[in-house]
XYZ file of C-alpha atoms in Angstrom:
583
model
C 97.762 126.887 88.643
C 98.367 124.655 85.612
C 101.576 122.742 85.125
C 103.837 124.862 82.876
C 104.924 123.621 79.454
C 108.124 125.676 79.204
C 111.227 124.375 81.001
C 115.033 124.971 80.774
C 115.747 121.442 79.429
C 114.435 117.862 79.470
C 116.095 117.084 82.808
C 114.271 120.006 84.341
C 110.939 118.921 82.802
C 111.160 115.392 84.088
C 112.162 116.617 87.509
C 109.221 118.984 87.544
C 106.810 116.220 86.411
C 108.163 113.955 89.161
C 107.811 116.442 91.941
C 104.418 117.756 90.814
C 103.050 114.180 90.790
C 104.475 113.495 94.261
C 102.830 116.698 95.521
C 99.457 115.652 94.056
C 99.912 112.263 95.807
C 100.294 114.003 99.167
C 103.943 115.060 99.626
C 104.159 118.484 101.206
C 107.690 118.642 102.592
C 110.896 118.037 100.571
C 114.335 117.741 102.189
C 117.360 118.617 100.092
C 121.076 117.969 100.491
C 123.344 120.036 98.197
C 124.838 118.326 95.150
C 125.529 118.943 91.444
C 124.086 115.824 89.865
C 120.804 116.427 91.660
C 120.648 120.068 90.438
C 117.607 119.450 88.142
C 115.652 118.038 91.052
C 116.757 120.711 93.528
C 115.957 123.589 91.187
C 112.537 122.091 90.394
C 111.827 121.790 94.136
C 112.978 125.297 94.777
C 110.372 126.840 92.430
C 107.476 124.533 93.247
C 104.833 126.833 94.722
C 103.358 124.323 97.170
C 106.273 122.276 98.454
C 108.003 123.314 101.652
C 111.748 123.040 101.276
C 114.312 122.077 103.983
C 118.051 122.084 103.348
C 120.842 120.394 105.325
C 124.415 119.517 104.551
C 124.442 116.060 106.150
C 122.500 113.437 104.154
C 122.322 111.039 107.078
C 120.770 113.641 109.408
C 118.603 114.958 106.593
C 116.963 111.585 106.084
C 116.191 111.210 109.804
C 114.807 114.740 109.799
C 112.506 113.740 106.956
C 111.552 110.700 109.026
C 110.508 112.984 111.861
C 108.493 115.201 109.563
C 106.673 112.153 108.240
C 106.067 110.679 111.704
C 104.398 113.774 113.100
C 102.595 114.987 109.983
C 101.314 111.548 109.023
C 102.208 112.289 105.387
C 105.067 111.078 103.142
C 108.107 113.324 102.958
C 110.611 113.476 100.046
C 114.368 113.572 100.218
C 116.683 114.640 97.366
C 120.409 113.765 97.251
C 123.154 113.748 94.675
C 124.997 110.616 93.480
C 127.909 108.689 94.998
C 128.353 108.176 98.758
C 125.589 110.666 99.458
C 123.114 107.879 98.637
C 124.168 105.183 101.141
C 124.187 107.875 103.875
C 120.367 107.628 103.692
C 120.323 103.900 104.443
C 119.915 104.022 108.292
C 116.843 106.243 108.094
C 115.364 104.090 105.318
C 115.770 100.984 107.496
C 114.087 102.763 110.400
C 111.259 104.018 108.124
C 110.639 100.512 106.816
C 110.654 98.936 110.247
C 108.455 101.685 111.748
C 105.993 101.820 108.825
C 106.749 105.474 107.942
C 106.483 106.530 104.280
C 109.551 108.329 102.862
C 110.207 109.163 99.196
C 113.911 108.950 98.482
C 114.939 110.621 95.250
C 118.549 110.037 94.328
C 120.349 111.554 91.372
C 122.606 109.233 89.394
C 125.090 109.222 86.525
C 123.845 107.938 83.176
C 124.511 104.229 82.273
C 127.616 104.935 80.230
C 129.334 106.454 83.299
C 128.647 103.517 85.631
C 131.376 100.974 86.354
C 133.989 102.692 84.181
C 135.924 104.712 86.669
C 133.858 107.914 86.331
C 133.938 110.291 89.302
C 131.228 110.018 91.983
C 129.583 107.058 90.267
C 128.532 103.976 92.222
C 125.943 101.242 91.583
C 122.754 102.801 93.074
C 120.155 100.364 91.753
C 118.758 98.282 94.656
C 121.330 99.840 96.974
C 118.768 99.804 99.778
C 118.053 96.107 99.323
C 114.468 95.183 100.108
C 113.776 98.004 102.556
C 111.818 100.232 100.160
C 108.331 98.956 99.291
C 109.063 99.860 95.662
C 112.025 101.041 93.622
C 111.970 102.886 90.301
C 115.159 103.190 88.211
C 114.211 105.910 85.799
C 115.967 106.019 82.449
C 117.742 109.141 81.320
C 115.089 111.656 80.256
C 114.100 111.214 76.619
C 111.455 112.594 74.299
C 110.925 109.000 73.075
C 109.473 108.037 76.459
C 105.937 109.446 77.011
C 105.336 111.751 79.952
C 102.348 109.572 80.859
C 104.738 106.632 81.399
C 106.686 108.646 83.948
C 103.531 109.697 85.817
C 101.944 106.271 85.887
C 105.214 104.688 87.010
C 105.321 107.068 89.984
C 101.650 106.435 90.817
C 102.040 102.666 90.779
C 105.234 102.612 92.832
C 103.701 105.049 95.339
C 100.699 102.736 95.785
C 103.038 99.797 96.474
C 105.133 101.697 98.977
C 103.943 104.924 100.624
C 100.290 103.918 100.581
C 101.424 100.849 102.541
C 103.472 102.849 105.001
C 106.754 101.952 103.309
C 109.631 103.978 101.749
C 109.883 104.542 98.030
C 113.161 104.882 96.159
C 113.291 106.786 92.824
C 116.691 106.791 91.124
C 117.072 109.481 88.425
C 119.815 109.111 85.844
C 120.749 112.489 84.364
C 123.026 113.363 81.458
C 124.311 116.877 81.221
C 123.251 119.682 81.045
C 122.350 119.661 84.693
C 121.770 123.438 84.934
C 119.408 125.791 83.064
C 120.533 127.536 79.889
C 119.697 131.076 78.863
C 116.282 130.269 77.403
C 113.463 127.952 78.311
C 112.197 125.448 75.786
C 108.581 124.807 74.794
C 107.508 121.198 75.488
C 103.820 121.656 74.584
C 103.900 118.966 71.894
C 105.604 116.472 74.217
C 103.043 117.118 76.955
C 100.046 117.060 74.593
C 98.929 113.630 75.768
C 98.922 114.767 79.424
C 96.394 117.543 78.890
C 93.839 115.914 81.194
C 96.474 115.566 83.912
C 97.706 119.151 83.475
C 94.210 120.574 83.839
C 92.919 118.212 86.590
C 95.332 119.002 89.434
C 95.001 115.355 90.520
C 97.352 112.394 90.253
C 97.405 110.692 86.867
C 96.195 107.334 88.230
C 94.300 106.990 91.509
C 94.671 103.683 93.366
C 91.886 102.540 95.615
C 93.329 100.222 98.278
C 91.122 98.184 100.603
C 92.351 96.842 103.932
C 89.826 97.354 106.701
C 89.781 94.100 108.637
C 86.657 92.444 109.901
C 85.660 89.394 111.928
C 84.587 87.461 108.829
C 87.480 85.025 109.135
C 87.650 84.956 112.941
C 88.153 81.497 114.431
C 85.380 82.172 116.994
C 82.612 84.736 117.402
C 83.457 88.056 119.142
C 81.129 87.088 122.003
C 83.030 83.843 122.598
C 86.355 85.584 122.298
C 85.315 88.026 125.042
C 84.127 85.309 127.432
C 87.504 84.220 128.870
C 90.193 85.818 130.995
C 91.922 88.161 128.611
C 94.551 90.887 128.415
C 94.489 94.030 126.304
C 98.049 94.915 125.178
C 98.486 98.305 123.494
C 101.633 98.990 121.529
C 102.515 101.982 119.437
C 99.527 104.121 118.364
C 99.663 107.361 116.381
C 96.370 109.157 115.848
C 93.923 110.469 118.424
C 91.074 108.594 116.693
C 92.909 105.298 117.206
C 93.743 106.097 120.800
C 90.200 107.045 121.735
C 88.605 104.059 120.000
C 91.052 101.600 121.534
C 90.356 103.025 125.025
C 86.568 102.709 124.592
C 86.888 99.105 123.401
C 89.290 98.229 126.241
C 86.913 99.653 128.799
C 84.010 97.595 127.310
C 86.036 94.413 127.402
C 86.770 94.997 131.076
C 90.164 93.230 130.803
C 93.398 94.515 132.303
C 95.049 96.958 129.919
C 98.864 96.922 129.581
C 99.950 99.991 127.709
C 103.405 100.588 126.216
C 105.027 104.001 126.694
C 104.519 104.560 122.900
C 100.737 103.984 123.133
C 99.906 107.490 124.363
C 97.904 105.694 127.066
C 100.791 104.793 129.409
C 99.815 106.231 132.799
C 96.136 106.623 131.929
C 93.824 105.916 134.951
C 92.278 102.986 133.124
C 95.618 101.298 132.507
C 97.493 98.952 134.895
C 100.400 100.833 136.447
C 103.999 99.741 135.769
C 103.078 96.833 133.526
C 106.715 96.011 132.895
C 107.338 95.466 136.566
C 104.111 93.469 136.885
C 105.903 90.486 135.345
C 108.877 91.007 137.689
C 106.657 90.259 140.702
C 105.666 86.767 141.689
C 101.993 87.641 142.189
C 101.953 89.586 138.967
C 103.346 86.653 136.976
C 100.807 84.318 138.613
C 97.971 86.621 137.529
C 99.297 86.992 133.988
C 99.582 83.197 133.671
C 95.817 82.808 134.288
C 95.114 84.674 131.059
C 94.029 82.473 128.147
C 93.542 85.091 125.433
C 94.942 88.465 124.394
C 93.828 91.324 122.239
C 96.829 93.398 121.072
C 96.683 96.632 119.212
C 99.894 97.949 117.627
C 103.370 96.510 117.948
C 106.964 97.477 118.844
C 106.681 96.732 122.557
C 109.461 98.214 124.772
C 109.169 95.708 127.656
C 111.264 92.615 127.000
C 109.501 90.897 129.889
C 106.083 91.488 128.337
C 107.171 90.598 124.823
C 108.752 87.348 126.051
C 105.648 86.477 128.054
C 103.358 87.015 125.074
C 105.600 84.862 122.908
C 106.052 81.997 125.348
C 102.600 81.698 126.998
C 100.127 79.166 125.586
C 97.120 81.170 124.311
C 93.730 79.860 123.344
C 93.164 82.997 121.261
C 95.580 85.791 120.341
C 94.073 88.562 118.213
C 96.272 91.306 116.792
C 95.060 94.539 115.214
C 97.291 96.919 113.270
C 97.521 99.154 110.199
C 100.338 97.166 108.548
C 100.322 93.764 106.922
C 103.879 93.062 108.067
C 104.301 90.475 110.783
C 104.492 91.780 114.388
C 104.644 88.448 116.227
C 108.030 87.705 117.790
C 106.701 84.543 119.462
C 104.814 83.342 116.332
C 101.694 82.615 118.381
C 99.027 85.011 117.009
C 95.871 83.163 115.930
C 94.002 85.999 114.118
C 95.290 89.125 112.454
C 93.158 92.166 111.598
C 94.726 94.765 109.272
C 93.162 98.145 108.589
C 92.075 101.374 110.210
C 92.483 100.809 113.931
C 89.984 103.401 115.055
C 87.267 102.190 112.642
C 87.764 98.491 113.507
C 87.717 99.145 117.272
C 84.497 101.180 116.897
C 82.916 98.271 114.940
C 83.966 95.782 117.607
C 82.654 98.022 120.393
C 79.254 98.108 118.686
C 79.042 94.304 119.106
C 79.139 94.781 122.840
C 76.516 97.505 123.161
C 74.108 97.007 126.070
C 76.552 96.122 128.893
C 79.023 98.583 130.289
C 80.030 96.385 133.238
C 83.265 94.315 133.013
C 82.509 90.677 132.210
C 84.825 89.488 135.041
C 85.269 92.422 137.483
C 87.332 90.325 139.969
C 89.878 89.613 137.224
C 90.428 93.349 136.555
C 90.387 94.219 140.318
C 93.220 91.796 141.034
C 95.416 93.450 138.401
C 94.622 96.940 139.564
C 95.450 96.021 143.202
C 98.793 94.479 142.159
C 99.597 97.528 140.036
C 98.976 99.811 142.975
C 101.245 97.708 145.248
C 104.041 97.949 142.679
C 103.460 101.689 142.337
C 103.898 102.090 146.102
C 107.241 100.306 145.970
C 108.385 102.496 143.090
C 107.351 105.717 144.855
C 109.142 104.673 148.099
C 112.327 103.945 146.215
C 112.326 107.274 144.412
C 115.493 109.297 144.854
C 115.306 112.802 146.325
C 118.285 113.880 144.224
C 118.549 114.470 140.459
C 119.100 111.162 138.764
C 118.219 109.298 135.576
C 115.521 107.382 137.458
C 114.005 110.578 138.859
C 113.990 112.189 135.385
C 112.306 109.174 133.853
C 109.688 108.948 136.616
C 108.937 112.706 136.796
C 109.493 114.180 133.357
C 105.874 113.613 132.156
C 104.490 115.434 135.174
C 106.460 118.585 134.228
C 105.249 118.846 130.616
C 102.232 120.858 129.449
C 99.615 118.761 127.679
C 100.351 120.331 124.276
C 104.022 119.321 124.488
C 105.316 116.280 122.568
C 107.898 113.904 124.018
C 110.521 112.119 121.913
C 112.192 109.325 123.867
C 115.603 108.102 122.773
C 116.531 104.429 122.525
C 118.607 102.182 124.763
C 118.447 103.183 128.441
C 116.137 106.274 128.422
C 113.062 104.558 126.902
C 113.447 101.558 129.225
C 113.605 103.903 132.254
C 110.501 105.735 131.085
C 108.523 102.542 130.378
C 109.522 101.093 133.784
C 109.255 104.076 136.136
C 106.907 106.643 134.644
C 103.371 106.565 136.030
C 102.068 109.761 134.547
C 100.432 109.911 131.133
C 102.616 111.236 128.331
C 100.884 112.834 125.318
C 102.311 112.965 121.811
C 105.061 110.393 122.359
C 107.503 109.751 119.462
C 110.193 107.124 119.203
C 112.425 105.419 116.621
C 111.597 101.858 117.608
C 111.604 100.227 114.166
C 115.262 99.204 114.252
C 115.761 100.865 117.669
C 119.108 102.459 116.705
C 120.723 105.357 118.520
C 121.558 107.231 115.326
C 119.621 110.184 114.021
C 117.537 110.804 117.155
C 118.101 114.552 117.325
C 117.459 114.896 113.586
C 114.209 112.878 113.830
C 113.051 114.941 116.833
C 113.791 118.144 114.960
C 111.590 116.991 112.103
C 108.771 116.179 114.536
C 109.129 119.635 116.045
C 108.884 121.406 112.709
C 105.801 119.491 111.657
C 103.902 119.940 114.939
C 105.021 123.528 115.658
C 104.466 122.749 119.329
C 106.894 122.419 122.244
C 108.874 119.190 122.089
C 111.165 117.526 124.615
C 113.823 114.968 123.521
C 115.199 112.658 126.159
C 118.372 110.833 125.053
C 121.628 109.414 126.254
C 125.169 110.729 125.792
C 126.246 108.209 123.115
C 123.138 108.999 121.069
C 123.904 112.685 121.411
C 127.483 112.279 120.259
C 126.394 110.087 117.377
C 124.193 112.838 115.944
C 126.077 116.091 116.661
C 125.680 117.448 113.147
C 121.936 117.550 113.650
C 122.288 120.366 116.158
C 122.386 122.502 113.025
C 118.818 121.434 112.352
C 117.562 122.452 115.794
C 119.453 125.729 116.289
C 116.941 127.873 114.361
C 113.707 126.242 115.344
C 110.758 128.601 115.862
C 108.952 126.477 118.445
C 110.438 125.412 121.790
C 112.586 122.320 121.815
C 114.295 120.970 124.913
C 117.009 118.311 124.627
C 117.554 116.518 127.953
C 120.899 114.834 127.762
C 121.454 112.052 130.277
C 125.218 111.847 130.521
C 126.480 108.820 132.406
C 129.812 108.801 130.565
C 129.155 105.920 128.189
C 126.628 103.333 127.093
C 124.754 102.922 130.372
C 122.567 100.141 128.998
C 125.594 97.834 128.970
C 125.751 98.028 132.781
C 122.661 95.751 132.740
C 124.488 92.982 130.841
C 125.845 89.903 132.588
C 129.384 91.159 131.694
C 128.926 94.031 134.139
C 128.233 91.607 136.968
C 131.317 89.440 136.558
C 134.658 89.602 138.322
C 136.842 92.707 138.094
C 138.662 91.571 134.953
C 135.359 90.962 133.103
C 133.920 94.254 134.298
C 137.007 96.089 133.061
C 136.575 94.395 129.647
C 132.938 95.419 129.569
C 133.903 99.043 130.195
C 136.559 99.126 127.484
C 134.541 97.423 124.765
C 130.918 98.122 125.616
C 130.265 101.129 127.846
C 133.183 103.092 126.285
C 133.545 106.042 128.669
C 134.395 109.260 126.843
C 134.765 111.971 129.504
C 132.869 114.569 127.385
C 129.953 116.878 128.098
C 127.600 118.875 125.936
C 128.689 122.425 126.864
C 131.155 122.964 123.982
C 128.791 121.368 121.434
C 126.082 123.785 122.512
C 128.500 126.713 122.202
C 129.602 125.595 118.700
C 126.041 125.603 117.398
C 124.831 128.619 119.396
C 122.319 126.702 121.547
C 121.315 127.577 125.110
C 122.911 125.281 127.611
C 121.974 124.368 131.172
C 123.418 121.843 133.608
C 121.239 121.816 136.781
C 122.473 120.010 139.854
C 119.205 119.799 141.757
C 115.635 118.790 141.172
C 114.434 122.320 141.801
C 116.831 123.762 139.236
C 115.856 120.999 136.748
C 112.205 121.911 137.091
C 112.943 125.631 136.508
C 114.942 124.922 133.348
C 112.207 122.712 131.898
C 109.501 125.302 132.602
C 111.570 128.174 131.242
C 112.798 126.454 128.088
C 109.324 125.407 126.978
C 108.184 129.022 127.019
C 110.905 130.346 124.680
C 111.475 129.773 120.988
C 114.438 127.726 119.880
C 116.415 124.888 121.419
C 117.818 124.473 124.907
C 120.253 121.698 125.814
C 119.735 120.518 129.419
C 122.517 118.151 130.580
C 122.023 115.841 133.576
C 125.356 114.363 134.717
C 125.117 111.083 136.632
C 127.456 108.439 137.912
C 128.154 105.510 135.529
C 126.122 102.461 136.480
C 123.684 104.373 138.737
C 120.622 103.718 136.611
C 121.486 100.043 136.282
C 121.698 99.750 140.069
C 118.337 101.516 140.466
C 116.707 99.095 138.032
C 118.167 96.022 139.699
C 117.230 97.245 143.184
C 113.622 97.969 142.142
C 113.198 94.593 140.442
C 114.506 92.897 143.570
C 111.987 94.749 145.751
C 109.093 94.126 143.424
C 109.860 90.423 142.985
C 108.679 89.609 146.502
C 105.230 91.152 145.995
């Protein structure tokens, strides 16, 4: 279908050109918040035959929802909002998108220049409002026949190449004069579009950008054979695609080094991975083993374990190689010696080819020592497991209850630390918001992931995160695929019970409760009733198992609330670390 030449007005035409070019560049989903100034964009999106539209009243939740769609689909997602305070409501999700390397296209409607900074209604300064978080920003002029359509198209293509093609957000600010709505008759813009004939007939973007970025060993300080010859560690951070995961696993097995896999790696709990790698550094023998390593090969960033991240940043490495898809720095200790940027799966495959001919570990005793220590720690963790329903039990057992096709979205703060520390079973399809690691927008992001995958999804989050994102229950209430929200309610910010404040005298502990843990005395039952969502509050492990199994077989969302005593998880963590430390 060719791009039409008849449109209600020039605002409508520019909006249609913009959205058509974004679709040709790869955008398939567009998320829309209601607003008048954005009417030309919204109406153009509504009639586009190939875009899938999503509408939500809360711009903040809408942006996180788009983030989830982009995470799980692997493609950029567009967001449309009106002018005024609707725009800064998108900021938290844009920050997370930037930090996580997720491409979003933010399209904000704006007042024309003559209505800025003069007291006009719903007019704020929107240019550069998101600071440096977008990879590129376009401030489009008010639509004019004096500006060629080709300029608009090439501006979009160039900004898209600098942002979304690099895994970064793009901000397009559209300044519209009235009329914002269609008139009675469409106008013919054939003459104005005459120079875009090739674009109209091609169905492809106006300008294609070929970006190179597949790393190699050409600049490596040493040969790959020499790099492999020492005592090394393989550290796996966040991975996304199955091709990356499989290629990394093959390479790690060829290296024969201990593999420490983050919960976001999709390999946490794999038989070839050292068990409970976070607790490995809490044990004396584990630390002694780790300190023998003189080189590390890391794939992906955003590590959950503070102990591991601190060790990597403070240890003196002879060689520290890092492989990732993004150019941005992922080196909190500033000690990496070689950085490879490009397609992870392809580069790992190339490196594996350099080791063809020997499938035996280069230093089997090195790997054996780690595996033995991991098994000893696993025994301690199993012996300390509670027989009653608790946060620790949920974190340790949840992955064992999920079918392989189900995805798992893990909320920030305490839940993800519990999962990374106690879970020993492999979790497939793990999603997180670990760019800025905020607790906002978690339900909205998970809802977007669910819509894109169309498979069962489980969201594990804490009570403060749940309360922070209540509006997003509107996004999950009509889902077609199963979604289970597991709400860990410990009456406040349970993570703060791990702070030194919580271990002081009674006056200090009281202050920590008032200003950090902030107990609220609320539960999720009334919120579920308000949004028409199924609600369960099991009191036993058997009942919990039944709810999980039942909810993943039915369409729509179920809220499963686990009520626990404040500080219980913090005590479990402290007790486990004390037991492991002596190993």
